[in-house]
PDB file of C-alpha atoms in Angstrom:
ATOM      1  CA  MET C 584     -96.289  11.224  32.040  1.00  0.00           C
ATOM      2  CA  GLY C 585     -95.332  12.315  28.536  1.00  0.00           C
ATOM      3  CA  GLN C 586     -97.061  14.736  26.240  1.00  0.00           C
ATOM      4  CA  LEU C 587     -99.097  13.236  23.401  1.00  0.00           C
ATOM      5  CA  ILE C 588     -98.813  15.009  20.044  1.00  0.00           C
ATOM      6  CA  VAL C 589    -100.457  13.784  16.825  1.00  0.00           C
ATOM      7  CA  LEU C 590     -99.402  15.412  13.562  1.00  0.00           C
ATOM      8  CA  GLY C 591    -101.157  14.777  10.242  1.00  0.00           C
ATOM      9  CA  PHE C 592     -99.353  14.466   6.904  1.00  0.00           C
ATOM     10  CA  GLU C 593    -100.592  14.159   3.329  1.00  0.00           C
ATOM     11  CA  ALA C 594     -98.014  11.448   2.555  1.00  0.00           C
ATOM     12  CA  PRO C 595     -96.985   8.469   4.722  1.00  0.00           C
ATOM     13  CA  ALA C 596     -93.386   8.837   3.489  1.00  0.00           C
ATOM     14  CA  GLU C 597     -93.147  12.308   5.035  1.00  0.00           C
ATOM     15  CA  ALA C 598     -94.461  11.052   8.383  1.00  0.00           C
ATOM     16  CA  GLU C 599     -91.782   8.314   8.303  1.00  0.00           C
ATOM     17  CA  GLU C 600     -89.116  10.889   7.421  1.00  0.00           C
ATOM     18  CA  VAL C 601     -90.118  13.163  10.310  1.00  0.00           C
ATOM     19  CA  ARG C 602     -89.995  10.190  12.697  1.00  0.00           C
ATOM     20  CA  ARG C 603     -86.449   9.337  11.490  1.00  0.00           C
ATOM     21  CA  GLU C 604     -85.376  12.953  11.960  1.00  0.00           C
ATOM     22  CA  LEU C 605     -86.869  13.015  15.466  1.00  0.00           C
ATOM     23  CA  VAL C 606     -84.825   9.933  16.368  1.00  0.00           C
ATOM     24  CA  GLU C 607     -81.713  11.796  15.182  1.00  0.00           C
ATOM     25  CA  LEU C 608     -82.725  14.837  17.260  1.00  0.00           C
ATOM     26  CA  GLN C 609     -83.115  12.519  20.228  1.00  0.00           C
ATOM     27  CA  GLN C 610     -79.445  11.580  19.851  1.00  0.00           C
ATOM     28  CA  ASP C 611     -78.658  15.322  20.017  1.00  0.00           C
ATOM     29  CA  HIS C 612     -80.698  15.495  23.275  1.00  0.00           C
ATOM     30  CA  LEU C 613     -83.188  17.999  21.831  1.00  0.00           C
ATOM     31  CA  ILE C 614     -86.107  15.640  22.414  1.00  0.00           C
ATOM     32  CA  ALA C 615     -86.799  12.515  24.479  1.00  0.00           C
ATOM     33  CA  LEU C 616     -89.391  10.221  22.929  1.00  0.00           C
ATOM     34  CA  GLU C 617     -91.252   7.464  24.726  1.00  0.00           C
ATOM     35  CA  ASP C 618     -93.001   6.334  21.535  1.00  0.00           C
ATOM     36  CA  ALA C 619     -93.245   7.385  17.897  1.00  0.00           C
ATOM     37  CA  VAL C 620     -95.719   5.566  15.634  1.00  0.00           C
ATOM     38  CA  VAL C 621     -96.710   6.299  12.055  1.00  0.00           C
ATOM     39  CA  VAL C 622    -100.408   5.597  11.424  1.00  0.00           C
ATOM     40  CA  VAL C 623    -101.281   5.081   7.758  1.00  0.00           C
ATOM     41  CA  HIS C 624    -104.814   5.045   6.324  1.00  0.00           C
ATOM     42  CA  HIS C 625    -104.365   3.087   3.101  1.00  0.00           C
ATOM     43  CA  SER C 626    -106.437   3.939   0.034  1.00  0.00           C
ATOM     44  CA  GLU C 627    -108.324   0.619   0.362  1.00  0.00           C
ATOM     45  CA  GLY C 628    -109.433   1.661   3.871  1.00  0.00           C
ATOM     46  CA  LYS C 629    -107.071  -0.416   6.023  1.00  0.00           C
ATOM     47  CA  VAL C 630    -105.327   1.320   8.950  1.00  0.00           C
ATOM     48  CA  GLU C 631    -101.711   0.299   9.579  1.00  0.00           C
ATOM     49  CA  LEU C 632     -99.652   1.101  12.681  1.00  0.00           C
ATOM     50  CA  ARG C 633     -95.926   1.309  11.932  1.00  0.00           C
ATOM     51  CA  GLN C 634     -94.342   0.911  15.344  1.00  0.00           C
ATOM     52  CA  ALA C 635     -90.794   2.124  15.910  1.00  0.00           C
ATOM     53  CA  LEU C 636     -90.035  -0.989  17.977  1.00  0.00           C
ATOM     54  CA  ASN C 637     -91.285  -4.485  17.203  1.00  0.00           C
ATOM     55  CA  LEU C 638     -92.077  -5.771  20.701  1.00  0.00           C
ATOM     56  CA  THR C 639     -92.607  -9.362  19.529  1.00  0.00           C
ATOM     57  CA  ALA C 640     -89.141  -9.549  17.968  1.00  0.00           C
ATOM     58  CA  ALA C 641     -87.528  -7.778  20.935  1.00  0.00           C
ATOM     59  CA  GLY C 642     -89.245 -10.206  23.307  1.00  0.00           C
ATOM     60  CA  ALA C 643     -88.091 -13.201  21.270  1.00  0.00           C
ATOM     61  CA  VAL C 644     -84.468 -12.027  21.298  1.00  0.00           C
ATOM     62  CA  SER C 645     -84.557 -11.284  25.020  1.00  0.00           C
ATOM     63  CA  GLY C 646     -86.342 -14.552  25.782  1.00  0.00           C
ATOM     64  CA  GLY C 647     -83.913 -16.500  23.612  1.00  0.00           C
ATOM     65  CA  PHE C 648     -80.971 -15.069  25.522  1.00  0.00           C
ATOM     66  CA  TRP C 649     -82.413 -15.847  28.941  1.00  0.00           C
ATOM     67  CA  GLY C 650     -83.639 -19.249  27.767  1.00  0.00           C
ATOM     68  CA  SER C 651     -80.129 -20.118  26.510  1.00  0.00           C
ATOM     69  CA  LEU C 652     -78.640 -19.059  29.806  1.00  0.00           C
ATOM     70  CA  VAL C 653     -81.091 -21.197  31.793  1.00  0.00           C
ATOM     71  CA  GLY C 654     -80.598 -24.027  29.270  1.00  0.00           C
ATOM     72  CA  LEU C 655     -76.833 -23.910  29.811  1.00  0.00           C
ATOM     73  CA  LEU C 656     -77.387 -24.330  33.530  1.00  0.00           C
ATOM     74  CA  PHE C 657     -79.492 -27.444  32.906  1.00  0.00           C
ATOM     75  CA  LEU C 658     -77.282 -28.767  30.055  1.00  0.00           C
ATOM     76  CA  ASN C 659     -79.832 -28.225  27.250  1.00  0.00           C
ATOM     77  CA  PRO C 660     -79.189 -24.769  25.728  1.00  0.00           C
ATOM     78  CA  LEU C 661     -81.133 -25.384  22.475  1.00  0.00           C
ATOM     79  CA  LEU C 662     -84.335 -26.340  24.268  1.00  0.00           C
ATOM     80  CA  GLY C 663     -83.879 -23.430  26.688  1.00  0.00           C
ATOM     81  CA  ALA C 664     -83.373 -20.978  23.807  1.00  0.00           C
ATOM     82  CA  ALA C 665     -86.448 -22.248  21.955  1.00  0.00           C
ATOM     83  CA  VAL C 666     -88.690 -22.098  25.018  1.00  0.00           C
ATOM     84  CA  GLY C 667     -87.258 -18.721  26.063  1.00  0.00           C
ATOM     85  CA  ALA C 668     -87.782 -17.239  22.575  1.00  0.00           C
ATOM     86  CA  GLY C 669     -91.374 -18.488  22.489  1.00  0.00           C
ATOM     87  CA  VAL C 670     -92.189 -17.089  25.930  1.00  0.00           C
ATOM     88  CA  GLY C 671     -90.397 -13.812  25.114  1.00  0.00           C
ATOM     89  CA  ALA C 672     -92.245 -13.411  21.795  1.00  0.00           C
ATOM     90  CA  THR C 673     -95.589 -14.061  23.465  1.00  0.00           C
ATOM     91  CA  SER C 674     -94.923 -11.571  26.264  1.00  0.00           C
ATOM     92  CA  GLY C 675     -93.671  -9.008  23.726  1.00  0.00           C
ATOM     93  CA  ALA C 676     -96.790  -9.403  21.610  1.00  0.00           C
ATOM     94  CA  LEU C 677     -99.008  -8.906  24.657  1.00  0.00           C
ATOM     95  CA  THR C 678     -97.128  -5.844  25.913  1.00  0.00           C
ATOM     96  CA  ASP C 679     -98.494  -2.447  24.908  1.00  0.00           C
ATOM     97  CA  LEU C 680     -95.959   0.213  25.776  1.00  0.00           C
ATOM     98  CA  GLY C 681     -96.322   3.842  24.871  1.00  0.00           C
ATOM     99  CA  ILE C 682     -99.378   5.114  23.033  1.00  0.00           C
ATOM    100  CA  ASN C 683    -102.530   3.002  23.207  1.00  0.00           C
ATOM    101  CA  ASP C 684    -103.038   1.061  19.957  1.00  0.00           C
ATOM    102  CA  GLY C 685    -106.817   1.523  20.121  1.00  0.00           C
ATOM    103  CA  PHE C 686    -106.404   5.299  20.228  1.00  0.00           C
ATOM    104  CA  MET C 687    -104.032   5.232  17.249  1.00  0.00           C
ATOM    105  CA  ARG C 688    -106.450   3.078  15.235  1.00  0.00           C
ATOM    106  CA  GLU C 689    -109.217   5.601  15.980  1.00  0.00           C
ATOM    107  CA  VAL C 690    -106.933   8.384  14.732  1.00  0.00           C
ATOM    108  CA  GLY C 691    -106.242   6.324  11.613  1.00  0.00           C
ATOM    109  CA  GLU C 692    -109.952   5.924  10.921  1.00  0.00           C
ATOM    110  CA  THR C 693    -110.399   9.720  10.938  1.00  0.00           C
ATOM    111  CA  LEU C 694    -107.645  10.258   8.336  1.00  0.00           C
ATOM    112  CA  LYS C 695    -108.393  10.611   4.648  1.00  0.00           C
ATOM    113  CA  PRO C 696    -107.371   7.523   2.655  1.00  0.00           C
ATOM    114  CA  GLY C 697    -103.775   7.756   1.469  1.00  0.00           C
ATOM    115  CA  THR C 698    -102.684  10.051   4.318  1.00  0.00           C
ATOM    116  CA  ALA C 699    -100.826   9.428   7.570  1.00  0.00           C
ATOM    117  CA  ALA C 700    -100.361  10.677  11.103  1.00  0.00           C
ATOM    118  CA  LEU C 701     -97.331  10.659  13.369  1.00  0.00           C
ATOM    119  CA  CYS C 702     -98.245   9.895  16.976  1.00  0.00           C
ATOM    120  CA  LEU C 703     -95.588  11.012  19.443  1.00  0.00           C
ATOM    121  CA  LEU C 704     -95.310  10.483  23.172  1.00  0.00           C
ATOM    122  CA  VAL C 705     -92.717  13.055  24.230  1.00  0.00           C
ATOM    123  CA  LYS C 706     -91.033  12.938  27.641  1.00  0.00           C
ATOM    124  CA  GLU C 707     -89.312  16.285  27.189  1.00  0.00           C
ATOM    125  CA  ALA C 708     -88.245  18.539  24.367  1.00  0.00           C
ATOM    126  CA  THR C 709     -86.742  21.862  23.472  1.00  0.00           C
ATOM    127  CA  VAL C 710     -89.766  22.630  21.323  1.00  0.00           C
ATOM    128  CA  ASP C 711     -88.529  25.725  19.495  1.00  0.00           C
ATOM    129  CA  ARG C 712     -85.253  23.993  18.493  1.00  0.00           C
ATOM    130  CA  VAL C 713     -87.060  20.822  17.385  1.00  0.00           C
ATOM    131  CA  VAL C 714     -89.549  22.789  15.269  1.00  0.00           C
ATOM    132  CA  GLU C 715     -86.651  24.806  13.817  1.00  0.00           C
ATOM    133  CA  LYS C 716     -84.863  21.579  12.783  1.00  0.00           C
ATOM    134  CA  LEU C 717     -88.058  20.204  11.196  1.00  0.00           C
ATOM    135  CA  ARG C 718     -89.049  23.517   9.557  1.00  0.00           C
ATOM    136  CA  ARG C 719     -89.168  22.138   6.012  1.00  0.00           C
ATOM    137  CA  HIS C 720     -91.961  19.736   7.021  1.00  0.00           C
ATOM    138  CA  ALA C 721     -94.064  22.438   8.687  1.00  0.00           C
ATOM    139  CA  PRO C 722     -96.074  23.425   5.587  1.00  0.00           C
ATOM    140  CA  HIS C 723     -97.273  19.821   5.274  1.00  0.00           C
ATOM    141  CA  ALA C 724     -97.925  19.053   8.960  1.00  0.00           C
ATOM    142  CA  ARG C 725    -101.042  19.882  10.913  1.00  0.00           C
ATOM    143  CA  LEU C 726    -101.708  19.375  14.604  1.00  0.00           C
ATOM    144  CA  LEU C 727    -104.491  16.792  14.949  1.00  0.00           C
ATOM    145  CA  SER C 728    -104.512  16.056  18.668  1.00  0.00           C
ATOM    146  CA  THR C 729    -102.584  16.770  21.838  1.00  0.00           C
ATOM    147  CA  ASN C 730    -102.866  16.638  25.603  1.00  0.00           C
ATOM    148  CA  LEU C 731    -100.740  19.772  25.977  1.00  0.00           C
ATOM    149  CA  SER C 732    -102.134  22.621  28.059  1.00  0.00           C
ATOM    150  CA  HIS C 733    -103.939  25.314  26.050  1.00  0.00           C
ATOM    151  CA  THR C 734    -100.960  27.636  26.480  1.00  0.00           C
ATOM    152  CA  ASP C 735     -98.439  25.025  25.307  1.00  0.00           C
ATOM    153  CA  GLU C 736    -100.719  23.988  22.439  1.00  0.00           C
ATOM    154  CA  ASP C 737    -101.047  27.606  21.286  1.00  0.00           C
ATOM    155  CA  HIS C 738     -97.259  27.997  21.539  1.00  0.00           C
ATOM    156  CA  LEU C 739     -96.718  24.846  19.439  1.00  0.00           C
ATOM    157  CA  LYS C 740     -99.255  25.998  16.839  1.00  0.00           C
ATOM    158  CA  ALA C 741     -97.562  29.407  16.646  1.00  0.00           C
ATOM    159  CA  LEU C 742     -94.140  27.779  16.198  1.00  0.00           C
ATOM    160  CA  LEU C 743     -95.510  25.477  13.466  1.00  0.00           C
ATOM    161  CA  ASP C 744     -97.166  28.421  11.731  1.00  0.00           C
ATOM    162  CA  GLN C 745     -93.983  30.514  11.932  1.00  0.00           C
ATOM    163  CA  ALA C 746     -91.862  27.615  10.622  1.00  0.00           C
ATOM    164  CA  SER C 747     -94.352  27.073   7.809  1.00  0.00           C
ATOM    165  CA  LYS C 748     -94.122  30.717   6.757  1.00  0.00           C
ATOM    166  CA  GLN C 749     -90.312  30.623   6.913  1.00  0.00           C
ATOM    167  CA  ALA C 750     -90.174  27.417   4.854  1.00  0.00           C
ATOM    168  CA  GLU C 751     -92.557  28.911   2.282  1.00  0.00           C
ATOM    169  CA  ALA C 752     -90.478  32.117   2.070  1.00  0.00           C
ATOM    170  CA  LEU C 753     -87.295  30.060   1.526  1.00  0.00           C
ATOM    171  CA  ARG C 754     -89.033  28.010  -1.155  1.00  0.00           C
ATOM    172  CA  LEU C 755     -90.161  31.147  -3.017  1.00  0.00           C
ATOM    173  CA  SER C 756     -86.761  32.873  -2.865  1.00  0.00           C
TER     174      SER C 756
END
């Protein structure tokens, strides 16, 4: 099972930027993410979940492919594609992979309006290298929730604090 980490940000744009940078770090094999969702508490009170992967669209594409293939076998590829896309979209919409949506909505409700959180489900990571790469965001990020052990949580907090101080010193110099 992965480690759940929820970071809070004052601006939704920064949470989105950190998620994009984490995806790049994943390509460098510094982190392996199972899920990364930006939760935004809009100023009018609505909570929005910005999923990294649209499961409905992915299901429709996958279903359309398999439906076309089955349709070709039965000499009606258009009908097969349409039925396959519909079934795939429905199964994608009903699938909840990664972090529980209910949990993320609860997190969103606790945020101040206009702020955001980045919910991460991490399979594995080289934590000190990841924090080093994301140092410039450290002054704006705060750890909201995690299922890390107390030792690992303290280590992560210390790394975030150290990166925050380094980023602040660079900004002042």
